[in-house]
Coordinates of C-alpha atoms and ligand atoms in Angstrom, one line a residue:
X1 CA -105.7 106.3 -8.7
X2 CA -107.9 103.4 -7.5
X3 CA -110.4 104.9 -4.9
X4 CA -112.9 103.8 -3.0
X5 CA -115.0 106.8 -3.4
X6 CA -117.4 107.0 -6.3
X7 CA -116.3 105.3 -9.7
X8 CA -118.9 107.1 -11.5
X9 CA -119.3 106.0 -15.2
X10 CA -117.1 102.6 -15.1
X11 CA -118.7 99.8 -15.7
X12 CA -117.9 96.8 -13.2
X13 CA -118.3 94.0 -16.4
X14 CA -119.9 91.4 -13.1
X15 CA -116.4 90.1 -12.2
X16 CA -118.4 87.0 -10.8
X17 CA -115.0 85.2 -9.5
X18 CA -117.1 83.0 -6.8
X19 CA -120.4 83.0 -7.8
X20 CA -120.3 80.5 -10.9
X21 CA -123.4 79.7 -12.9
X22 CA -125.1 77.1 -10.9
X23 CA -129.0 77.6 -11.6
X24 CA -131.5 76.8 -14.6
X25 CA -131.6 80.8 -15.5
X26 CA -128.2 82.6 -15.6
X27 CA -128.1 86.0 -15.2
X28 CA -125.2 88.8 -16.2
X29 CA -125.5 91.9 -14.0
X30 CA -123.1 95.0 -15.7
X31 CA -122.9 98.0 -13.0
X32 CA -122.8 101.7 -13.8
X33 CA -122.5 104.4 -11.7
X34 CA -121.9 104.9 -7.8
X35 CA -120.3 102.1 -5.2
X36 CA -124.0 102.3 -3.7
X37 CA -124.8 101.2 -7.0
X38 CA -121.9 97.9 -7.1
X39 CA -123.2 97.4 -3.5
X40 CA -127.1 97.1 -4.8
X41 CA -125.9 95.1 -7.1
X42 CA -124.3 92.6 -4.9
X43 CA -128.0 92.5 -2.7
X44 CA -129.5 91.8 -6.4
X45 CA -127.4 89.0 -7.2
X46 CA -128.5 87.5 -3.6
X47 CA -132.1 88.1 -4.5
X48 CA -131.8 86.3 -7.8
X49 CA -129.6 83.2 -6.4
X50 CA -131.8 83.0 -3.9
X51 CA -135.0 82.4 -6.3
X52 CA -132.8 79.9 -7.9
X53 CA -130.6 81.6 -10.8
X54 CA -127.5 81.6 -11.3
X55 CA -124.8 84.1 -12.1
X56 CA -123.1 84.0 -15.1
X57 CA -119.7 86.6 -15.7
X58 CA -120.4 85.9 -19.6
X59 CA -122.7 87.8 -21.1
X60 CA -123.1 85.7 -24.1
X61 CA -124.1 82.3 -21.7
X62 CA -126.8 84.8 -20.1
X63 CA -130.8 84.3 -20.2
X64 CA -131.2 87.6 -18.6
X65 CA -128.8 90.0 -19.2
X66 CA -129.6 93.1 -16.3
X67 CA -127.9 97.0 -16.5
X68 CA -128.0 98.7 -13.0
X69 CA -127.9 102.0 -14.6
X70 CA -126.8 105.6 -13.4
X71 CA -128.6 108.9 -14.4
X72 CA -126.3 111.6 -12.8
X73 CA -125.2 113.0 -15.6
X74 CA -126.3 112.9 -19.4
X75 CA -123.1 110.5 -20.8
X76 CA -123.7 108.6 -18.4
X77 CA -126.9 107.4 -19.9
X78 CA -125.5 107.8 -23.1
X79 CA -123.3 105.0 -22.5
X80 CA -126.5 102.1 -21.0
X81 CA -128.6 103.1 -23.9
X82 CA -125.5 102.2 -26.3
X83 CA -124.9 98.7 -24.4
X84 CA -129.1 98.5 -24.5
X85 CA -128.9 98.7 -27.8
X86 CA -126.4 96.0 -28.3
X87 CA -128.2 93.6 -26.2
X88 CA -131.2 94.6 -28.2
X89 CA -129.8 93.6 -31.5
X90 CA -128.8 90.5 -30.2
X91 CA -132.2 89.7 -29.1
X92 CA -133.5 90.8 -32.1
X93 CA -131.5 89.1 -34.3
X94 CA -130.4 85.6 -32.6
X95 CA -131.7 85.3 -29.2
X96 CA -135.7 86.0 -28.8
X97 CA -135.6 84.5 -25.6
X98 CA -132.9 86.9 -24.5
X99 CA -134.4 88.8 -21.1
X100 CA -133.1 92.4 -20.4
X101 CA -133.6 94.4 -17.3
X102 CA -132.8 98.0 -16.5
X103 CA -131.9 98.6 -12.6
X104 CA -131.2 101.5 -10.6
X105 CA -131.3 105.3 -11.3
X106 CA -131.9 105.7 -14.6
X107 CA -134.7 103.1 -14.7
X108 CA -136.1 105.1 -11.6
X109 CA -135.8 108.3 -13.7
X110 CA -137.5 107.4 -17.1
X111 CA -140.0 105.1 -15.7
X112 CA -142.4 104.1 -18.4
X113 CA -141.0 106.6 -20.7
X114 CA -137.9 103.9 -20.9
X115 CA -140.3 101.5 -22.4
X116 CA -141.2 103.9 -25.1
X117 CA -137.7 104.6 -25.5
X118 CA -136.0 101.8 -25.6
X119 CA -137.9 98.9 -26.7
X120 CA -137.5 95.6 -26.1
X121 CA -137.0 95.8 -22.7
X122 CA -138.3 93.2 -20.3
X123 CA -138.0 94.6 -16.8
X124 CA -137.8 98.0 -15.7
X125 CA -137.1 97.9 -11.4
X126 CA -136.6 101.3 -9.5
X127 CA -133.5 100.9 -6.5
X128 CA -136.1 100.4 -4.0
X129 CA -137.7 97.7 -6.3
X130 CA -134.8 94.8 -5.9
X131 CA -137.0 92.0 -4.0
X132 CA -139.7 92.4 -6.6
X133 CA -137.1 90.9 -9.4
X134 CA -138.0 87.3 -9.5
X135 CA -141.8 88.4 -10.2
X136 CA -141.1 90.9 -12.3
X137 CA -138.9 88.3 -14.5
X138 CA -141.7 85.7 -13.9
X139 CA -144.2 88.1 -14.8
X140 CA -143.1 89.5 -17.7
X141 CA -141.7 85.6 -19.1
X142 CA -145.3 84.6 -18.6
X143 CA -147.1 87.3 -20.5
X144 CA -144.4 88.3 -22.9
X145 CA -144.7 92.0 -21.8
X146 CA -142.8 94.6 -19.9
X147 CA -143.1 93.9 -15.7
X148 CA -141.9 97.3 -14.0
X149 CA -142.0 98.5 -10.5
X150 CA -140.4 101.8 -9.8
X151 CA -141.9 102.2 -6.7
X152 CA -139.7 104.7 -4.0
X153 CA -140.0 103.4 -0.3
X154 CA -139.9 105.7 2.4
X155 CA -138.6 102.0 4.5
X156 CA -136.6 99.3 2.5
X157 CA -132.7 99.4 3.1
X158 CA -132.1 95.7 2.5
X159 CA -130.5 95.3 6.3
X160 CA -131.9 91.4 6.2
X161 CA -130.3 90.7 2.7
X162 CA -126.8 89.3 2.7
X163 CA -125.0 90.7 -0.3
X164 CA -123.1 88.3 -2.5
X165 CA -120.0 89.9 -2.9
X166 CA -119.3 88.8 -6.5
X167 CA -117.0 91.4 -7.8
X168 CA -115.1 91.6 -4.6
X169 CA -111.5 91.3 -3.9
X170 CA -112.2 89.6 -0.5
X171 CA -110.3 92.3 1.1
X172 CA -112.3 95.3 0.8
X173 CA -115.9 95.0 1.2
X174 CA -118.6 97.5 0.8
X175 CA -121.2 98.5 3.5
X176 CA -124.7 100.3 2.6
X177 CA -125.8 101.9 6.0
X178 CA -128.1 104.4 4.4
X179 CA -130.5 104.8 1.1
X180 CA -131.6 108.2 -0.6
X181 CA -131.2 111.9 -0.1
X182 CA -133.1 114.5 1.6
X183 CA -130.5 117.3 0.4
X184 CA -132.0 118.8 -2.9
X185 CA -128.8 120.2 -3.9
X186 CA -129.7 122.0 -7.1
X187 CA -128.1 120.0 -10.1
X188 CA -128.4 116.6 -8.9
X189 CA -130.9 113.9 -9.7
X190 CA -129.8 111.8 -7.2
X191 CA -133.0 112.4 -4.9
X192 CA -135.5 111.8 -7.6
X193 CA -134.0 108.3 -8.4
X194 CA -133.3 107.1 -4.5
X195 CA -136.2 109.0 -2.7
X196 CA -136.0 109.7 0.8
X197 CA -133.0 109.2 3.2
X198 CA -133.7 106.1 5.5
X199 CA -130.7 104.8 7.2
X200 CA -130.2 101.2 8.3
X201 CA -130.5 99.9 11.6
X202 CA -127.2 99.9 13.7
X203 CA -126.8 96.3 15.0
X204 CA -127.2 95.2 11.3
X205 CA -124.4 97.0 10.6
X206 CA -122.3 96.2 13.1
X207 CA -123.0 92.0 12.7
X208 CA -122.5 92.9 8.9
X209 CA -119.0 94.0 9.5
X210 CA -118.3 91.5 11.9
X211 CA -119.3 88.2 9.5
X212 CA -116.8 90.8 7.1
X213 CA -114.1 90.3 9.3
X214 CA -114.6 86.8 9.9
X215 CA -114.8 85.6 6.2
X216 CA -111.5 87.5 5.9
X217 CA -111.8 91.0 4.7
X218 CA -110.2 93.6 6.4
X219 CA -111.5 97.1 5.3
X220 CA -114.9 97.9 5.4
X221 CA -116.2 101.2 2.9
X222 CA -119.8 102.5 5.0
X223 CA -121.9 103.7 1.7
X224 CA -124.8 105.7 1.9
X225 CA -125.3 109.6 -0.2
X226 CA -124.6 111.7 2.8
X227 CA -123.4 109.2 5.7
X228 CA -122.7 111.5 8.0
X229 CA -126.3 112.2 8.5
X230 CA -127.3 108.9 9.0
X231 CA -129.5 108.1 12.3
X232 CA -131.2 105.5 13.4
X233 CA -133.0 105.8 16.8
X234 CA -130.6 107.5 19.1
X235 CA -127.3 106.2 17.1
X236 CA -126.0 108.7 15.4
X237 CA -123.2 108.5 12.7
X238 CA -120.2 109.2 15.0
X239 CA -121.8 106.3 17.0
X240 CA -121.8 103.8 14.8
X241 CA -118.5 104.7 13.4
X242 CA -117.0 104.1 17.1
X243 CA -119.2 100.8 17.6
X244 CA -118.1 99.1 14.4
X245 CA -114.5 100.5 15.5
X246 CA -115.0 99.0 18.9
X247 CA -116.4 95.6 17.6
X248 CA -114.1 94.4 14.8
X249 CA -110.3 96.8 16.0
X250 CA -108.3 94.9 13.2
X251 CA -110.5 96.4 10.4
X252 CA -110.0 99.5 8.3
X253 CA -113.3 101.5 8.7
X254 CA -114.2 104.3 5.7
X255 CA -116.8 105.8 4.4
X256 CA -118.4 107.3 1.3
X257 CA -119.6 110.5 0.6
X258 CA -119.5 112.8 3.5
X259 CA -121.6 116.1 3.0
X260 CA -119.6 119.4 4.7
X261 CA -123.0 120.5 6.3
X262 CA -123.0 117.2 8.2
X263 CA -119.1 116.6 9.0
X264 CA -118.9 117.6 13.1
X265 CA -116.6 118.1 15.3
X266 CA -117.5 115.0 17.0
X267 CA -117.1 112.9 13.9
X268 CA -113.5 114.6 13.6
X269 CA -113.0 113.2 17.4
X270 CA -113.9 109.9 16.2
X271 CA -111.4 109.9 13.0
X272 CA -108.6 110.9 16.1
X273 CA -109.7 108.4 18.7
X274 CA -109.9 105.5 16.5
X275 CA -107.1 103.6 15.2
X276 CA -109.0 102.2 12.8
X277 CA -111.0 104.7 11.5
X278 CA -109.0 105.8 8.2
X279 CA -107.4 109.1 8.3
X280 CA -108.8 110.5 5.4
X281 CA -112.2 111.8 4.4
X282 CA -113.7 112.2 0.7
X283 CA -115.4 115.6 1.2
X284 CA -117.4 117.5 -1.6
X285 CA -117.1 121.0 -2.0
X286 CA -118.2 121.2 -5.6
X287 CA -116.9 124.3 -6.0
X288 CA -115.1 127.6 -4.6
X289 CA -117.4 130.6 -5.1
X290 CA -119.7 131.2 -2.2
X291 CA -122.6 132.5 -4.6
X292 CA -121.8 129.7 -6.6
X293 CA -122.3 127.3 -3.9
X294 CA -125.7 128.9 -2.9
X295 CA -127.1 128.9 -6.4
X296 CA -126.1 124.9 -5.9
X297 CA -128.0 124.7 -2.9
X298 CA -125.2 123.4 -1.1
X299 CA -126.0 124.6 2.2
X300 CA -122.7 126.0 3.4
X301 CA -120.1 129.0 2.3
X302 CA -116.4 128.3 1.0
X303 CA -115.4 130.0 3.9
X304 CA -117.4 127.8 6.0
X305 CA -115.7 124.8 4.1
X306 CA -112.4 126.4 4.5
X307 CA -113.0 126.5 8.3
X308 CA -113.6 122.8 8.6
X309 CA -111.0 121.5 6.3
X310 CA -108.6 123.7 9.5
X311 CA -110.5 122.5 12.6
X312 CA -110.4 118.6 10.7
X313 CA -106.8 119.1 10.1
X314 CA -106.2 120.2 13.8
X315 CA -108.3 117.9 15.4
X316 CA -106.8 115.0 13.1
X317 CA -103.1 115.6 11.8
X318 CA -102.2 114.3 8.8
X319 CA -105.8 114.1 7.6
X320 CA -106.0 113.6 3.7
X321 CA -108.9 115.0 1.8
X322 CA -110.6 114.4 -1.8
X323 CA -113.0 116.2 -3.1
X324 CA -115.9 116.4 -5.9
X325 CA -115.8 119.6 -8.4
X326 CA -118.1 120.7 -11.0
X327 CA -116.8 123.3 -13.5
X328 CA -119.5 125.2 -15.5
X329 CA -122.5 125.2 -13.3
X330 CA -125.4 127.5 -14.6
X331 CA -124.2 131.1 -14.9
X332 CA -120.3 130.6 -13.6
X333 CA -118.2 133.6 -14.6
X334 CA -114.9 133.0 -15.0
X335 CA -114.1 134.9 -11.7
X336 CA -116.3 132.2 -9.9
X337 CA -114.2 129.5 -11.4
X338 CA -110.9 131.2 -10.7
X339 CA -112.3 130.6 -7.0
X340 CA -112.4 126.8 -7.1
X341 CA -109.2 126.8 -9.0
X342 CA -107.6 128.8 -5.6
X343 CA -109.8 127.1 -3.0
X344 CA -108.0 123.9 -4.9
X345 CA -104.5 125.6 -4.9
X346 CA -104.8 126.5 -1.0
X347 CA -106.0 123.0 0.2
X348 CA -104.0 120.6 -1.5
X349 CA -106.7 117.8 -2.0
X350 CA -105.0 114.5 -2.8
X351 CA -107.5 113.5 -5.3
X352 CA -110.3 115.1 -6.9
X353 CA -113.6 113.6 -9.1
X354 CA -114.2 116.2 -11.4
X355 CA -117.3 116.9 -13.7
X356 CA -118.3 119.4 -16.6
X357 CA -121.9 120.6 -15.5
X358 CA -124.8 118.2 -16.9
X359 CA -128.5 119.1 -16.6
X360 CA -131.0 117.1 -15.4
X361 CA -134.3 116.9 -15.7
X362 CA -136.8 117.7 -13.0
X363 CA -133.9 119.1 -10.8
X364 CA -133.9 122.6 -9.4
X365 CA -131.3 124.0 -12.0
X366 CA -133.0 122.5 -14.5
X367 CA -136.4 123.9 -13.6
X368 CA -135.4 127.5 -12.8
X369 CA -131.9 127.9 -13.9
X370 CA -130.5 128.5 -17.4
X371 CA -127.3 126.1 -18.0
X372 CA -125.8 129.1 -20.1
X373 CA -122.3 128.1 -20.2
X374 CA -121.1 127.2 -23.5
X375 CA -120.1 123.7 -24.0
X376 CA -116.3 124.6 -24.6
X377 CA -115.7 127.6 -21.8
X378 CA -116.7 124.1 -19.5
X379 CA -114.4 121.9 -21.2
X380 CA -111.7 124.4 -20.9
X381 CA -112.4 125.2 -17.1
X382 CA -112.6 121.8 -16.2
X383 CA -109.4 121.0 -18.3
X384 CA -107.5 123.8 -16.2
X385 CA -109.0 122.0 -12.9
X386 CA -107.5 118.4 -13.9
X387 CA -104.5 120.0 -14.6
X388 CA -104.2 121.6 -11.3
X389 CA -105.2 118.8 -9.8
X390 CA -102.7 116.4 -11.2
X391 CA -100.0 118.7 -9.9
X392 CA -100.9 119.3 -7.2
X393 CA -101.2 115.1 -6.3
X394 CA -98.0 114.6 -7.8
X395 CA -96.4 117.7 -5.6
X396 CA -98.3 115.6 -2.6
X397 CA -97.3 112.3 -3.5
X398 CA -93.4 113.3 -3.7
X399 CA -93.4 114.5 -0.1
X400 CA -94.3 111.1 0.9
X401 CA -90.7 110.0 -0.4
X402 CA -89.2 108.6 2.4
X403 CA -91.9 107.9 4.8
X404 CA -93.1 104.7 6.0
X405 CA -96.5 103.8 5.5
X406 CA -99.0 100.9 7.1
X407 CA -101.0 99.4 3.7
X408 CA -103.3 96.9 3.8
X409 CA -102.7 94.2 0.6
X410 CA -105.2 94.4 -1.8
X411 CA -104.2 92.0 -4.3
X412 CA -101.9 92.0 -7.4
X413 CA -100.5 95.5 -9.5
X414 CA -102.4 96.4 -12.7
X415 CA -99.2 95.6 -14.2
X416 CA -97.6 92.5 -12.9
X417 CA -98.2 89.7 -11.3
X418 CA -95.0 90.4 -9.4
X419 CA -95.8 93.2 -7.8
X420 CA -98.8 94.0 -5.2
X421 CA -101.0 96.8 -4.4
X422 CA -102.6 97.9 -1.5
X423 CA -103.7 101.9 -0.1
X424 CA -102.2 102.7 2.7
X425 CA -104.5 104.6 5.8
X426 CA -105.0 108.0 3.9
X427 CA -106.2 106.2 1.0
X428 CA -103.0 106.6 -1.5
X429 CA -102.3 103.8 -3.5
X430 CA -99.0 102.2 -3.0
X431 CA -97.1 99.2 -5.5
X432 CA -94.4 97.2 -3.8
X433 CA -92.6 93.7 -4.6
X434 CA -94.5 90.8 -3.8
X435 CA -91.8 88.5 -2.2
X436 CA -94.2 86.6 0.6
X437 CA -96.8 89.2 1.4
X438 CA -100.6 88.3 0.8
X439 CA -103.8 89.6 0.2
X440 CA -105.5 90.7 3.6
X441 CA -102.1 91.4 5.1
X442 CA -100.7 94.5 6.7
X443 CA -97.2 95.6 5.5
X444 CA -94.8 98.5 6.5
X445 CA -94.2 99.9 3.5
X446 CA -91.1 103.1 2.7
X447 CA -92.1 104.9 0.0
X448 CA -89.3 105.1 -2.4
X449 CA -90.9 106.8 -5.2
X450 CA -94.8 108.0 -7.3
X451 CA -96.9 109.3 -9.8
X452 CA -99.6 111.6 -9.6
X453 CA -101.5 108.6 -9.2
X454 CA -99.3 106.2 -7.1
X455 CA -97.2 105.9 -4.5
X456 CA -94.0 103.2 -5.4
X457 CA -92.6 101.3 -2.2
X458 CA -90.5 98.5 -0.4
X459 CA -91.3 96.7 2.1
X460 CA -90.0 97.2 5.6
X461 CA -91.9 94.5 7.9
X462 CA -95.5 92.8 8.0
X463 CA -97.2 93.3 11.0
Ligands
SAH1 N1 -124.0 112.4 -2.4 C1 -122.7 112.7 -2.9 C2 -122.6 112.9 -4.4 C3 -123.2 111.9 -5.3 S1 -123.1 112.2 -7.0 C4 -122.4 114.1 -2.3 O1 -123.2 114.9 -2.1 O2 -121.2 114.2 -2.0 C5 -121.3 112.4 -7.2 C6 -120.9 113.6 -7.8 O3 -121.4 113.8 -9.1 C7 -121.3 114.9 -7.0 O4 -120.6 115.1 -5.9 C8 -121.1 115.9 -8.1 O5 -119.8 116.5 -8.1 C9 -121.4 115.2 -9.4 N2 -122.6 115.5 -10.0 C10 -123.9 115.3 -9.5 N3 -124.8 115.9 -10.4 C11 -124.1 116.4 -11.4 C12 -124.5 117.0 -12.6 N4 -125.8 117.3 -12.9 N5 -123.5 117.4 -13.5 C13 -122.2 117.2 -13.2 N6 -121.8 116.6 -12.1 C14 -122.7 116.2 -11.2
SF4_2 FE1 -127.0 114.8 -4.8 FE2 -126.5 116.7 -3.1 FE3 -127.7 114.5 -2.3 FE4 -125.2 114.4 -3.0 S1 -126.1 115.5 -1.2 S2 -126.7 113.0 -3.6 S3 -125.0 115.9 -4.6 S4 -128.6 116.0 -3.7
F3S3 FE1 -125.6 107.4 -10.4 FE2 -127.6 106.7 -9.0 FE3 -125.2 106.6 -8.0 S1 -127.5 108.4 -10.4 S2 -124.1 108.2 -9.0 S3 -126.0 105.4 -9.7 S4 -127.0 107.1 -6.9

């Protein structure tokens, strides 16, 4: 399934559709990692074009070739310092003048150490470091070293930048309303590469999603690590959810990730009183052993999860859920991860993002924890996870035989041309025949048949 939530690991190869090469210096930007990490991307390509380069989707007609990299687990690192190296040998080898960069979290991580590491690299700029770029590229072309700022900022959320929204489909567009993560959970590394949580002021927001709306796009992702604790001044998250609702009706409002600790019942109230707010929420448990889930510094129980999942279900019927898992986590028995396989089996996610255990260093775990489950007992338990999974989306996806669903057009299937795709409000991806529906459009769609993965249709009406 295509999701908005987090496409950790793929790399977006800069799908610059728009954005052609147009300046003296072109640039190629690969993403990694998170959507907050193809929506910093889209602020760095304004930066850049702004100080007069171009963007280039070739990586071969690039000057500076720039990786906005992910640290949250170990392969995912494995898999920049593999590309690295291929832009180093071309350097080495054919292309001296060749710049490369390396953006975001794992840049943030390693600091200088990536210097020693991986040599040949020109710029190294932290996620808090984006307005710096055109000096640090000047810099470093003028004295033929490394430039590299990594500095955290307890301030910056880029609310004055407008993000060119290279890569997009012009349907969907991605909102960052929030930067870092106070929450410390015990594996992650995500607050040591984004620093402290800031959230972005409201009316910036609200104007972004409206200039959205008027350029065409009609669903609107609100990105942040934990949005539902966002505040700024007396707006809360539920706030700005029912102003942007308010402000622009006709567009589909989600957001990515939700933390349980944070998810209210006023939040819930919002999801039921606004048309437009989606009807689905990506909610994290990680996993389904309470103990487990305090040695992960989760800040809640499974039975406290459990409880929410009911009152979110009551409060909004219908309600689809996805989750994040981790199988292996430092001293799981295989009791504990019989619990997440039956917290799994009793609420029927429709989609799940699941992750062997990978330690990182600096983190709580990593510091006072002993990652003691062998290598194949996690590939095992997250293999039996998947599996579940898969059933239980297909089981899911067939009781929506028959129904009729509202999806917004994305654009055309993987497969053909033919045939378009577009999710429908609970976030379920749905093909149908093209015959004279568009992108940006509503359709009424019956669902006539699925995959684990996808929900087959036919039109009914467009609305
Ligand atoms: N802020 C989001 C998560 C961002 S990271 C949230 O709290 O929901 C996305 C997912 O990666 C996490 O939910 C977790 O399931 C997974 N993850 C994070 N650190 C990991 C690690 N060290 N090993 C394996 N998976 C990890
Ligand atoms: Fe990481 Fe936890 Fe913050 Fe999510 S809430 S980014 S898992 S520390
Ligand atoms: Fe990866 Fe950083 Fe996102 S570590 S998941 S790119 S916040």
């Amino acid at each position: 399934m295509q999701s908005t939530i987090p496409v950790l690991e793929d790399i977006d190869a800069a799908r610059v559709t728009r954005q052609e090469a147009s300046g003296h210096q072109r640039v190629y930007l690969e993403t990694y990692g998170c959507q907050m990490n193809v929506s910093d991307s889209e602020i760095v390509a304004s930066v850049l074009q702004k100080a007069g380069y171009g963007l280039t989707r070739d990586p071969e007609q690039a000057d500076v070739v720039l990786l906005n990299t992910c640290a949250i687990r170990e392969n995912a690192e494995q898999r920049v310092r593999r590309r690295l190296g291929h832009f180093r040998a071309r350097k080495r080898k054919r292309d001296r003048h060749l710049k490369i960069g390396v953006l975001g979290c794992m840049a943030e991580r390693l600091r200088y150490k990536l210097l020693e590491q991986e040599r040949l690299v020109d710029v190294v700029a932290g996620p808090d470091a984006y307005r710096d770029l055109p000096r640090l590229l000047d810099e470093s072309a003028e004295t033929g070293q490394s430039a590299v700022n990594i500095q955290l900022s307890r301030e910056e959320t880029y609310a004055d930048i407008a993000p060119v929204r290279y890569g997009s489909n012009g349907v969907s567009a991605f909102v960052s309303i929030m930067r870092g993560c106070d929450n410390m959970c015990a594996f992650c590394v995500v607050p040591f590469t984004r620093g402290r949580e800031r959230s972005r002021e409201a009316d910036t927001i609200v104007d972004e999603c409206q200039a959205l709306f008027e350029d065409g796009y009609r669903e609107v992702t609100l990105l942040g690590q934990n949005v539902n604790s966002y505040r700024h001044g007396t707006c809360s998250f539920p706030d700005l959810l029912n102003r942007i609702s308010l402000t622009v009706p006709a567009m589909r409002v989600r957001y990515s990730t939700s933390h349980p600790k944070d998810c209210s019942r006023e939040l819930l109230e919002v999801h039921r009183e606004c048309p437009n707010v989606c009807n689905y929420i990506h909610l994290p448990v990680q996993h389904g052993n309470s103990e487990v889930l305090e040695r992960m510094r989760r800040g809640y129980t499974a039975e406290h999860y459990r409880a929410l999942i009911a009152r979110a279900r009551e409060i909004c019927p219908g309600v689809s859920f996805s989750t994040d898992i981790i199988a292996g986590f430092c001293g799981e028995t295989e009791a504990e991860h019989q619990d997440t396989l039956d917290l799994m089996r009793e609420i029927r996610y429709d989609y799940a993002f699941t992750f062997m255990y990978s330690e990182r260093p600096d983190t709580y775990a990593a510091r006072k924890m002993r990652d003691d489950v062998p290598e194949a007992v996690k590939k095992h338990r997250l293999t039996e996870i998947i599996e579940l999974q898969n059933s239980i989306s297909l089981e899911n996806n067939q009781q929506e035989i028959g129904r009729i669903h509202t999806v917004l057009v994305e654009g055309n299937s993987r497969r053909s041309d033919r045939q378009l795709c577009g999710r429908t409000d609970t976030n379920k991806m749905v093909i149908f025949d093209r015959h004279h529906y568009v992108p940006g459009q509503y359709v009424r769609v019956r669902v006539t048949g699925c995959t684990s993965a996808t929900l087959l249709g036919v039109p009914v009406q467009a609305i």
